[in-house]
XYZ file of C-alpha atoms in Angstrom:
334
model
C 91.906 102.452 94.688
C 92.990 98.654 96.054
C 91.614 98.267 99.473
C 93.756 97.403 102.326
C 93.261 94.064 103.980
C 92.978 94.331 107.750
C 95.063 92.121 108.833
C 97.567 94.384 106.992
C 97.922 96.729 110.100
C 98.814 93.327 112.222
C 101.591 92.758 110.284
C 102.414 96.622 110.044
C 102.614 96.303 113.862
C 105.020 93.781 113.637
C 107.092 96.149 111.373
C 107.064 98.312 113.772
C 107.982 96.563 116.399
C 110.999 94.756 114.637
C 112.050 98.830 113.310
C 112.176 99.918 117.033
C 114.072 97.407 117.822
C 116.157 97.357 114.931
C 117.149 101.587 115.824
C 117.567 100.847 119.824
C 119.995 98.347 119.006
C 122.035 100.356 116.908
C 122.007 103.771 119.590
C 122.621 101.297 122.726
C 126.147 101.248 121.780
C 125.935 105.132 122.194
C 124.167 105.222 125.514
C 126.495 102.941 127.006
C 130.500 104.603 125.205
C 130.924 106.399 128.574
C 131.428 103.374 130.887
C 132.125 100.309 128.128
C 134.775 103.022 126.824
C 136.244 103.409 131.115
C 136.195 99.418 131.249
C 137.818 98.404 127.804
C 140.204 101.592 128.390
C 139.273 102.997 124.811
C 140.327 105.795 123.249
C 138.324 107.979 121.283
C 139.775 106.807 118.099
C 139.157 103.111 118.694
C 135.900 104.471 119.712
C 135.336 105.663 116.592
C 136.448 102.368 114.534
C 133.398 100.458 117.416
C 131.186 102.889 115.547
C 132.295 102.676 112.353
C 132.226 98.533 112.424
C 128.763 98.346 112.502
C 128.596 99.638 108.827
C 131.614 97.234 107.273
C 129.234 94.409 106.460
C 126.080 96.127 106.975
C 126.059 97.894 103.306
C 126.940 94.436 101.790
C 124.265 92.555 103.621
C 122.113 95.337 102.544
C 122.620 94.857 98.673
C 123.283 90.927 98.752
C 120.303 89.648 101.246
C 118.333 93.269 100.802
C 117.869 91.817 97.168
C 117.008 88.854 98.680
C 113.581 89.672 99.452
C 111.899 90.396 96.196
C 112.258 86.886 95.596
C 112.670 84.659 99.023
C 110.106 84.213 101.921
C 109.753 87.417 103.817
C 108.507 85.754 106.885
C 111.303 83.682 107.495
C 114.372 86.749 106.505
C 112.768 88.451 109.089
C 112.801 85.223 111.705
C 116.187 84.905 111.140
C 117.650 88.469 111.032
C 115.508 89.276 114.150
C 117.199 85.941 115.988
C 120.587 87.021 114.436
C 119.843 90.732 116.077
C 118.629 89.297 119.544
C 121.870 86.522 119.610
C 124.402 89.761 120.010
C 122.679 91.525 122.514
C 122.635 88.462 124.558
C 126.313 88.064 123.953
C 127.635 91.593 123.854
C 127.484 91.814 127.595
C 130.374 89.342 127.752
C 133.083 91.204 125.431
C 135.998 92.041 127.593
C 138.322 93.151 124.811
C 138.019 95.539 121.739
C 138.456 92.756 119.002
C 135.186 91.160 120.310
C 133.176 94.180 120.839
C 134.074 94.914 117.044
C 132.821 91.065 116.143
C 129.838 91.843 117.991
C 129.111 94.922 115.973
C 129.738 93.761 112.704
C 127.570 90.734 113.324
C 125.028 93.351 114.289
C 125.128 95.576 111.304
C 125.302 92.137 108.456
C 122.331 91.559 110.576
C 120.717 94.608 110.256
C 121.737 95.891 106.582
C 119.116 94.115 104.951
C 115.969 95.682 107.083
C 115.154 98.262 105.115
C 114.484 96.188 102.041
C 112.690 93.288 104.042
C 110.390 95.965 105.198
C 109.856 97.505 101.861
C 109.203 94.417 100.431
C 106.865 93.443 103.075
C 104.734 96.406 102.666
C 104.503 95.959 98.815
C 102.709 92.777 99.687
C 100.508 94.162 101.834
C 99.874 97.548 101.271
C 98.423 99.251 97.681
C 100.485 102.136 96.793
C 98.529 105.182 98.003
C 99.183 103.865 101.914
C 102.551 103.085 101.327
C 103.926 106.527 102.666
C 101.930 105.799 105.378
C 102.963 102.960 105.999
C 106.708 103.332 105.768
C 106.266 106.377 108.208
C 104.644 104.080 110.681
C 107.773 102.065 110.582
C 109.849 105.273 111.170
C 107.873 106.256 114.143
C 108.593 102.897 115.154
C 112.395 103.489 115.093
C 112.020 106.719 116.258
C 110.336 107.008 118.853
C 110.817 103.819 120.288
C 114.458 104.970 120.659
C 112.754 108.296 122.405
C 110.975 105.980 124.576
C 113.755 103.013 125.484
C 116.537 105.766 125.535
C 116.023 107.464 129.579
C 114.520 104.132 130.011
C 117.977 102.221 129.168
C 120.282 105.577 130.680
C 117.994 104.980 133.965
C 118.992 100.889 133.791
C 122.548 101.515 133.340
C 122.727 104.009 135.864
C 121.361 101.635 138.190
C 122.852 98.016 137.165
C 125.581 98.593 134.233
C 126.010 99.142 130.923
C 125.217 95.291 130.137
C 121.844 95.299 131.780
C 120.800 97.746 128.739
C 121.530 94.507 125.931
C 120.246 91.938 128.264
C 116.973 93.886 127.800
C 117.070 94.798 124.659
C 117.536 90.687 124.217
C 114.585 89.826 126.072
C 112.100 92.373 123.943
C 113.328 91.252 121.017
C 112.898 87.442 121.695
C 109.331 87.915 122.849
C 108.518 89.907 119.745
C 110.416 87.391 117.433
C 108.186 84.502 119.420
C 105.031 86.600 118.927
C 106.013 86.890 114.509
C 106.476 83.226 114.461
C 103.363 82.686 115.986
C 101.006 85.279 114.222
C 102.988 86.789 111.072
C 101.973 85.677 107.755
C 104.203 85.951 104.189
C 101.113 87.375 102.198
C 97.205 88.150 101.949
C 96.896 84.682 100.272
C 97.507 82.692 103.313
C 94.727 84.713 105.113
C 92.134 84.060 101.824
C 93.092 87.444 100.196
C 93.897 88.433 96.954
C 97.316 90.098 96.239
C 97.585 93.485 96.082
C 100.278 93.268 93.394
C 98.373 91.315 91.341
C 95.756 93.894 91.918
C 97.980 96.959 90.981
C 100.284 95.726 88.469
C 99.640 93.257 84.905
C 100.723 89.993 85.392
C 103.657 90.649 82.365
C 105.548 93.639 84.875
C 105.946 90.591 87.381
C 108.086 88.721 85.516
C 112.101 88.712 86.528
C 113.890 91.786 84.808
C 117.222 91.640 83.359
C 120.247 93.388 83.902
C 119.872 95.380 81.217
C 116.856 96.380 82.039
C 117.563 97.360 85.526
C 120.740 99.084 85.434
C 119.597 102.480 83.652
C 117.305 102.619 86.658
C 120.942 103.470 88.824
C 121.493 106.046 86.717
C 118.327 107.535 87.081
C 118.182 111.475 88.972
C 115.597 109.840 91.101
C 117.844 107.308 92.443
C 120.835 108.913 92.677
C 118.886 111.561 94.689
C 117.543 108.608 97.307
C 120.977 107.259 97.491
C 122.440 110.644 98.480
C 119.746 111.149 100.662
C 119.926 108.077 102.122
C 124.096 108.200 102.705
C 123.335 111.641 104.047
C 120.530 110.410 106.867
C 122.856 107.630 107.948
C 126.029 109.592 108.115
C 123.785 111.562 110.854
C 122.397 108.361 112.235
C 126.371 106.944 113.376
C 126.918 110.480 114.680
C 123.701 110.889 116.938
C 123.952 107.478 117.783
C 127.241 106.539 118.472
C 128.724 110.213 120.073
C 125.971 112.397 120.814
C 125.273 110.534 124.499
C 129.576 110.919 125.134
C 129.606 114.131 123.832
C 126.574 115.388 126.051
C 128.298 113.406 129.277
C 131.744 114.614 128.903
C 131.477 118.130 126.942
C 128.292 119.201 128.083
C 128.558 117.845 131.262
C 124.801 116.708 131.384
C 123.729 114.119 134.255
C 120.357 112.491 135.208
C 117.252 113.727 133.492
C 119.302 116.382 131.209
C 121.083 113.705 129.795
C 118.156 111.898 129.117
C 116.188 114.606 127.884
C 119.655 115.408 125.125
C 119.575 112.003 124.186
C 115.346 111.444 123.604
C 114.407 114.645 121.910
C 116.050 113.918 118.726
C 114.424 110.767 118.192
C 111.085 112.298 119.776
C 110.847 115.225 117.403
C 112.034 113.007 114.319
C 109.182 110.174 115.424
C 106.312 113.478 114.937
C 108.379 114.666 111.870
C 108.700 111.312 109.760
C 104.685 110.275 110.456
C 103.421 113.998 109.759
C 105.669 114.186 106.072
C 104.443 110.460 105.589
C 101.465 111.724 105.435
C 101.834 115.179 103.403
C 103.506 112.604 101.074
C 100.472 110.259 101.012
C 98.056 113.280 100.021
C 100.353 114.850 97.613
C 100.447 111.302 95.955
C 96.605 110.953 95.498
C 96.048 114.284 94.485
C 98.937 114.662 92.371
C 99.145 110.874 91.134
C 103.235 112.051 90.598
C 105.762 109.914 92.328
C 108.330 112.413 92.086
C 106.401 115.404 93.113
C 105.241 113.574 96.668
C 108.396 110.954 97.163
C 111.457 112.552 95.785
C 110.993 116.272 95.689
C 109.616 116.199 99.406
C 112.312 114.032 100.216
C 114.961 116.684 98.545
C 113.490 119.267 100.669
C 113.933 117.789 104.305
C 117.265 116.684 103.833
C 118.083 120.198 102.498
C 116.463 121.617 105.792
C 118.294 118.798 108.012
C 121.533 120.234 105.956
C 120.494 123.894 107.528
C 120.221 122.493 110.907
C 123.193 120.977 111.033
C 125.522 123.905 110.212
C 123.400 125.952 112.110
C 124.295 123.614 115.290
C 127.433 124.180 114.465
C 127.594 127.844 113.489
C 125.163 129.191 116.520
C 127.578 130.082 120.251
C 124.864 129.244 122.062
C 124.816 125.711 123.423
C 120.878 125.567 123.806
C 120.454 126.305 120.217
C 123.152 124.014 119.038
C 121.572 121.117 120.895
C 117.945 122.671 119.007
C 119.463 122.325 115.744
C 121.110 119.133 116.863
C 117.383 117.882 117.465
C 115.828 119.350 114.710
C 117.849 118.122 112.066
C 117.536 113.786 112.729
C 113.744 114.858 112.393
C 114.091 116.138 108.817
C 116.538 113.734 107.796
């Protein structure tokens, strides 16, 4: 199998870094509804269309500039989606109406739409196949538990200073880690004297562009369809947890202090252990198997049917302990 340069876990860091900061900017807008919601004088519904915003552009910028970056420099999409990402938390503490909090989220999600693919096509450059499960669940634990880690951290902040002091942070993390890729990330092995690991996995004719007609059965395919599903399905979850699960413990539940941040952490917590331990079931059942869709897409099938369980569990159960277990449980197998 293709060795894995070193310098490939650098720039895996950096991944990580970007992912965590990617997720915590998307669930800040959650940890903060209670009191942005008191000073805007928002109603739930308007609420809702705040949360809803961040996806308008974000599923176009995902196809147009996600698409981008099998072809463009990887290095710099990432420069400037990370300085697009950090410019709105810097500004968002000035919105004082609901038209410019909605700007400031849709800038936010045509800025973040196209992450996913950037770090996908990142990792094909610098990782052979059999670590790429690894690899991507690296990036998840990133997202995940970072947002376990920065979310008491950020309730404790706005507790103590106001809801903007949570995006003024946020902006100063990211622009030290955006300094810090400028400075050490690289576009591919070449520039550090290695040889590509496409180059090493593929033949030189499967490199060449594909046409349209080519590509376009590929939609159509069972295992695509499945990913999309699975994807819409995890993100459907993702705009709940993130943007009413911190209102709905304040005002329903009535949780305060470290309750509240213990609701709001878990989730991410338990799905940060869950994504890196089926990364890695996924990674074995790939060497041993050598079948795609045995480790990828059947083990992805699986999870979202048992985050599917959770969920109407959480809802079904009278209990509110185990609805806020099954509330946990189910981000982590999504």
């Amino acid at each position: 199998m293709t060795s894995t340069p070193k310098y490939s876990w650098i720039i895996l860091l950096f991944l990580v870094l970007s992912g965590m900061i990617n997720q915590v900017d998307k669930i800040i807008i959650g940890l903060v509804s209670v009191p942005l919601m008191k000073e805007l004088h928002l109603s739930p519904t308007q609420w809702g269309v705040v949360g809803s915003s961040f996806f308008w552009f974000f599923t176009f910028s995902s196809i147009i500039l996600g698409g981008m970056a099998d072809s463009k420099n990887t290095k710099k999409m990432l420069t400037w989606m990370s300085l697009i990402w950090m410019i709105v938390q810097f500004f968002t503490p000035f919105v004082s109406s609901l038209s410019m909090l909605l700007l400031t989220r849709m800038i936010l999600g045509a800025g973040e739409g196209p992450a996913p693919a950037l770090s996908t096509a990142i990792m094909g450059k610098w990782f052979p196949k059999h670590r790429h499960g690894i690899g991507f669940g690296a990036v998840l634990l990133g997202t995940t538990g970072g947002s376990a880690i920065a979310s008491p951290l950020l309730i404790s902040l706005i507790d103590h200073y106001g809801w903007r002091s949570a995006f003024i942070a946020m902006g100063i993390l990211g622009l030290i880690v955006l300094v810090l890729w400028m400075i050490f990330g690289k576009e591919s092995p070449q520039e550090i004297g290695c040889p590509s690991i496409q180059h090493k996995e593929q033949p030189s004719s499967s490199l060449s562009k594909v046409s349209w007609s080519q590509f376009l059965p590929h939609l159509i395919s069972k295992n695509f369809i499945l990913i999309v599903l699975c994807g819409g399905c995890a993100y459907w979850l993702l705009s709940v947890q993130a943007v009413w699960l911190p209102a709905y413990f304040t005002k329903i539940q009535h949780f305060n202090g470290q309750t509240l941040k213990l609701a709001v952490s878990l989730p991410f917590l338990f799905a940060a252990f869950f994504q890196l331990g089926f990364a890695i079931l996924s990674d074995r059942l790939y060497r041993k198997t050598g079948d795609i869709r045995k480790a990828r897409i059947n083990l992805a099938g699986i999870t979202m049917m048992l985050s599917a369980l959770c969920l109407y569990l959480a809802n079904a159960v009278n209990s509110s302990a185990m609805s806020i277990l099954f509330f946990t449980l189910a981000p982590g197998f999504a």
